[in-house]
Amino acid sequence: MRSTTVPTRSAAALAVLAACAAVLGGGGPSGAVPTAATGAPQAVQQTQQQQAQSDTCDIYASVPPSSVDGPAVKAIKARRSLVIGVDQNSYRWGARNPNTGQIEGFDIDLARAIGTAIMGDPEKVVLKPVATADRVDAVQKNRVDLIVRTMTVNCKRMEDVAFSKPYFSITQRVLVPKTSPAKNLDEAIGGRNVCVAKGSTAADVFDPAKNGAKKDAGAHLTVVENQLDCLVLMQLGKVDATMTDDGLAAGQAAQDQTVRIVDGDVQPEVIGVAMLKGSTDLTARVNQVLADYHAGGEWGRSYDRWLKPYMLNDAEHYWPVPH
């Protein structure tokens, strides 16, 4: 499998934005993590099986929730600002509204809620755009205090950063132009030019060094800094397909009516808030906010506003419940 890296560019400025339907209100969903998908290519199925065997950590493990301010939280409050790394290019999750200039979406609602709960003042919360590939580095080098940016929890990342309890369940999906003849995931990536974001779980699916996947899917990978760049490349006819998680895939399909999500998904996963290892009290505070955010209905209202009209398999629900 060959790999090409595409330099960072202003993908948001290039993407063709389609008009979207107004979102509908309703109750917040809760339920189980989506079940494993069927119909995946043989190489991806093997990847999924081997990863399940090699991942021995508990992706739901985190410190108990607490409202007590420990040394990490006190240091942030003394600095008078909490810096949260977010996305600004993922429609419905974290994207800049061209009319207001403000970043908005499901993850942005959560980031603001966490920041306001910890700092007691929304004016002390700083949202800092961070590229997909820079998420871990931004935490480890103290450029941000938290990452709220569709970040999958897995064993390797748990060695590098601390995670909150998961707040969303996802799987990997594939987008193609509506003109593509591909009927399923196998046809969409087998022997095709597939775009993935650097440092993403989608990139790991195709990386033999990380999961032992065979190369018999024959995919040619194009690697970009941010997943929205993949949408631009599909619009330009430079790639045949994009692999990303189903939440981001749904956002791209809502953003651009010329692309669609093919049948089939792989690798059920969960998303969490990332922060510096060792900042146990900060992790506990975030977990308390997450528990309150869901119990109070804010999670459900944000989900209904930003994601519910566009998510596939909505009946499976997306608030994660440990097995």
Short mmCIF file of N, CA and C in Angstrom, two decimals, residues 45-111:
data_model
loop_
_atom_site.label_atom_id
_atom_site.label_comp_id
_atom_site.label_asym_id
_atom_site.label_seq_id
_atom_site.Cartn_x
_atom_site.Cartn_y
_atom_site.Cartn_z
N GLN A 45 -11.02 -6.46 7.94
CA GLN A 45 -11.54 -7.40 8.93
C GLN A 45 -10.41 -7.98 9.76
N GLN A 46 -9.31 -8.32 9.09
CA GLN A 46 -8.17 -8.87 9.82
C GLN A 46 -7.59 -7.81 10.75
N THR A 47 -7.53 -6.57 10.28
CA THR A 47 -7.05 -5.48 11.13
C THR A 47 -7.88 -5.39 12.39
N GLN A 48 -9.19 -5.43 12.23
CA GLN A 48 -10.10 -5.31 13.36
C GLN A 48 -9.88 -6.45 14.35
N GLN A 49 -9.74 -7.68 13.85
CA GLN A 49 -9.55 -8.83 14.72
C GLN A 49 -8.22 -8.75 15.45
N GLN A 50 -7.16 -8.39 14.72
CA GLN A 50 -5.84 -8.34 15.34
C GLN A 50 -5.74 -7.21 16.35
N GLN A 51 -6.40 -6.09 16.05
CA GLN A 51 -6.36 -4.99 17.01
C GLN A 51 -7.09 -5.37 18.28
N ALA A 52 -8.22 -6.07 18.15
CA ALA A 52 -8.97 -6.50 19.32
C ALA A 52 -8.12 -7.42 20.19
N GLN A 53 -7.28 -8.26 19.55
CA GLN A 53 -6.44 -9.17 20.30
C GLN A 53 -5.27 -8.45 20.96
N SER A 54 -4.76 -7.38 20.31
CA SER A 54 -3.58 -6.71 20.84
C SER A 54 -3.93 -5.62 21.85
N ASP A 55 -5.13 -5.07 21.75
CA ASP A 55 -5.53 -4.01 22.68
C ASP A 55 -6.00 -4.64 23.98
N THR A 56 -5.15 -4.57 25.00
CA THR A 56 -5.47 -5.19 26.27
C THR A 56 -5.90 -4.18 27.31
N CYS A 57 -5.93 -2.89 26.97
CA CYS A 57 -6.32 -1.87 27.93
C CYS A 57 -7.85 -1.76 27.98
N ASP A 58 -8.33 -1.05 28.97
CA ASP A 58 -9.75 -0.77 29.11
C ASP A 58 -9.98 0.67 28.66
N ILE A 59 -10.57 0.85 27.47
CA ILE A 59 -10.74 2.19 26.93
C ILE A 59 -11.77 3.00 27.71
N TYR A 60 -12.52 2.36 28.59
CA TYR A 60 -13.48 3.07 29.43
C TYR A 60 -12.87 3.49 30.77
N ALA A 61 -11.64 3.05 31.03
CA ALA A 61 -11.02 3.32 32.32
C ALA A 61 -10.62 4.78 32.44
N SER A 62 -10.94 5.39 33.55
CA SER A 62 -10.53 6.76 33.85
C SER A 62 -10.71 6.96 35.35
N VAL A 63 -10.28 8.09 35.85
CA VAL A 63 -10.41 8.35 37.29
C VAL A 63 -11.86 8.67 37.63
N PRO A 64 -12.29 8.44 38.86
CA PRO A 64 -13.68 8.75 39.24
C PRO A 64 -13.96 10.24 39.14
N PRO A 65 -15.19 10.62 38.83
CA PRO A 65 -15.55 12.04 38.76
C PRO A 65 -15.38 12.72 40.12
N SER A 66 -15.01 13.99 40.09
CA SER A 66 -14.85 14.76 41.33
C SER A 66 -14.97 16.25 41.02
N SER A 67 -15.52 17.00 41.96
CA SER A 67 -15.62 18.46 41.82
C SER A 67 -14.54 19.17 42.61
N VAL A 68 -13.63 18.42 43.20
CA VAL A 68 -12.57 19.00 44.01
C VAL A 68 -11.46 19.55 43.11
N ASP A 69 -11.00 20.75 43.42
CA ASP A 69 -9.90 21.35 42.67
C ASP A 69 -8.57 20.90 43.25
N GLY A 70 -7.83 20.13 42.48
CA GLY A 70 -6.49 19.72 42.88
C GLY A 70 -5.45 20.65 42.29
N PRO A 71 -4.17 20.27 42.33
CA PRO A 71 -3.08 21.16 41.88
C PRO A 71 -3.16 21.54 40.41
N ALA A 72 -3.55 20.63 39.54
CA ALA A 72 -3.62 20.96 38.11
C ALA A 72 -4.71 22.00 37.84
N VAL A 73 -5.88 21.81 38.44
CA VAL A 73 -6.97 22.77 38.24
C VAL A 73 -6.63 24.11 38.88
N LYS A 74 -6.04 24.09 40.06
CA LYS A 74 -5.67 25.34 40.74
C LYS A 74 -4.64 26.12 39.91
N ALA A 75 -3.71 25.42 39.28
CA ALA A 75 -2.71 26.10 38.45
C ALA A 75 -3.36 26.76 37.24
N ILE A 76 -4.35 26.09 36.64
CA ILE A 76 -5.06 26.67 35.50
C ILE A 76 -5.85 27.90 35.94
N LYS A 77 -6.52 27.80 37.08
CA LYS A 77 -7.29 28.94 37.57
C LYS A 77 -6.38 30.12 37.92
N ALA A 78 -5.21 29.84 38.44
CA ALA A 78 -4.26 30.91 38.76
C ALA A 78 -3.79 31.61 37.49
N ARG A 79 -3.73 30.89 36.40
CA ARG A 79 -3.35 31.47 35.11
C ARG A 79 -4.50 32.24 34.48
N ARG A 80 -5.71 32.01 34.98
CA ARG A 80 -6.92 32.72 34.58
C ARG A 80 -7.37 32.41 33.14
N SER A 81 -6.95 31.26 32.62
CA SER A 81 -7.46 30.83 31.32
C SER A 81 -7.29 29.33 31.17
N LEU A 82 -8.30 28.69 30.59
CA LEU A 82 -8.26 27.26 30.26
C LEU A 82 -8.24 27.16 28.75
N VAL A 83 -7.16 26.58 28.20
CA VAL A 83 -7.00 26.49 26.75
C VAL A 83 -7.43 25.09 26.29
N ILE A 84 -8.41 25.06 25.37
CA ILE A 84 -8.96 23.79 24.89
C ILE A 84 -8.70 23.67 23.39
N GLY A 85 -8.02 22.60 22.99
CA GLY A 85 -7.77 22.34 21.58
C GLY A 85 -9.02 21.79 20.91
N VAL A 86 -9.41 22.40 19.79
CA VAL A 86 -10.63 22.02 19.09
C VAL A 86 -10.39 21.96 17.59
N ASP A 87 -11.40 21.51 16.88
CA ASP A 87 -11.39 21.50 15.41
C ASP A 87 -12.11 22.74 14.91
N GLN A 88 -11.70 23.25 13.75
CA GLN A 88 -12.43 24.36 13.14
C GLN A 88 -12.84 24.03 11.70
N ASN A 89 -12.66 22.76 11.30
CA ASN A 89 -12.93 22.36 9.92
C ASN A 89 -13.90 21.20 9.79
N SER A 90 -14.52 20.77 10.89
CA SER A 90 -15.41 19.60 10.84
C SER A 90 -16.85 20.06 11.06
N TYR A 91 -17.58 20.08 9.97
CA TYR A 91 -18.97 20.56 9.98
C TYR A 91 -19.80 19.76 10.97
N ARG A 92 -20.58 20.47 11.78
CA ARG A 92 -21.46 19.95 12.82
C ARG A 92 -20.71 19.52 14.08
N TRP A 93 -19.39 19.43 14.05
CA TRP A 93 -18.60 19.07 15.22
C TRP A 93 -17.81 20.27 15.74
N GLY A 94 -17.04 20.87 14.87
CA GLY A 94 -16.28 22.05 15.21
C GLY A 94 -15.89 22.75 13.92
N ALA A 95 -16.62 23.78 13.56
CA ALA A 95 -16.38 24.48 12.30
C ALA A 95 -16.69 25.96 12.49
N ARG A 96 -15.96 26.80 11.75
CA ARG A 96 -16.15 28.24 11.89
C ARG A 96 -17.35 28.69 11.05
N ASN A 97 -18.28 29.34 11.70
CA ASN A 97 -19.46 29.88 11.02
C ASN A 97 -19.04 31.09 10.21
N PRO A 98 -19.20 31.06 8.88
CA PRO A 98 -18.74 32.19 8.06
C PRO A 98 -19.52 33.48 8.33
N ASN A 99 -20.71 33.37 8.89
CA ASN A 99 -21.51 34.56 9.16
C ASN A 99 -21.12 35.27 10.46
N THR A 100 -20.67 34.47 11.45
CA THR A 100 -20.34 35.04 12.76
C THR A 100 -18.84 35.02 13.05
N GLY A 101 -18.11 34.15 12.35
CA GLY A 101 -16.69 33.99 12.64
C GLY A 101 -16.42 33.12 13.85
N GLN A 102 -17.49 32.61 14.49
CA GLN A 102 -17.34 31.80 15.69
C GLN A 102 -17.26 30.31 15.33
N ILE A 103 -16.49 29.56 16.12
CA ILE A 103 -16.43 28.10 15.94
C ILE A 103 -17.63 27.50 16.67
N GLU A 104 -18.31 26.56 16.01
CA GLU A 104 -19.51 25.98 16.61
C GLU A 104 -19.64 24.52 16.23
N GLY A 105 -20.44 23.77 17.01
CA GLY A 105 -20.67 22.36 16.74
C GLY A 105 -20.81 21.58 18.03
N PHE A 106 -20.99 20.27 17.89
CA PHE A 106 -21.21 19.40 19.05
C PHE A 106 -20.02 19.43 20.00
N ASP A 107 -18.81 19.25 19.48
CA ASP A 107 -17.63 19.28 20.35
C ASP A 107 -17.41 20.67 20.95
N ILE A 108 -17.79 21.70 20.24
CA ILE A 108 -17.62 23.06 20.76
C ILE A 108 -18.56 23.32 21.92
N ASP A 109 -19.80 22.84 21.82
CA ASP A 109 -20.72 22.94 22.95
C ASP A 109 -20.13 22.28 24.18
N LEU A 110 -19.57 21.07 23.99
CA LEU A 110 -19.00 20.35 25.11
C LEU A 110 -17.77 21.06 25.67
N ALA A 111 -16.91 21.55 24.79
CA ALA A 111 -15.71 22.26 25.23
C ALA A 111 -16.08 23.48 26.07
#
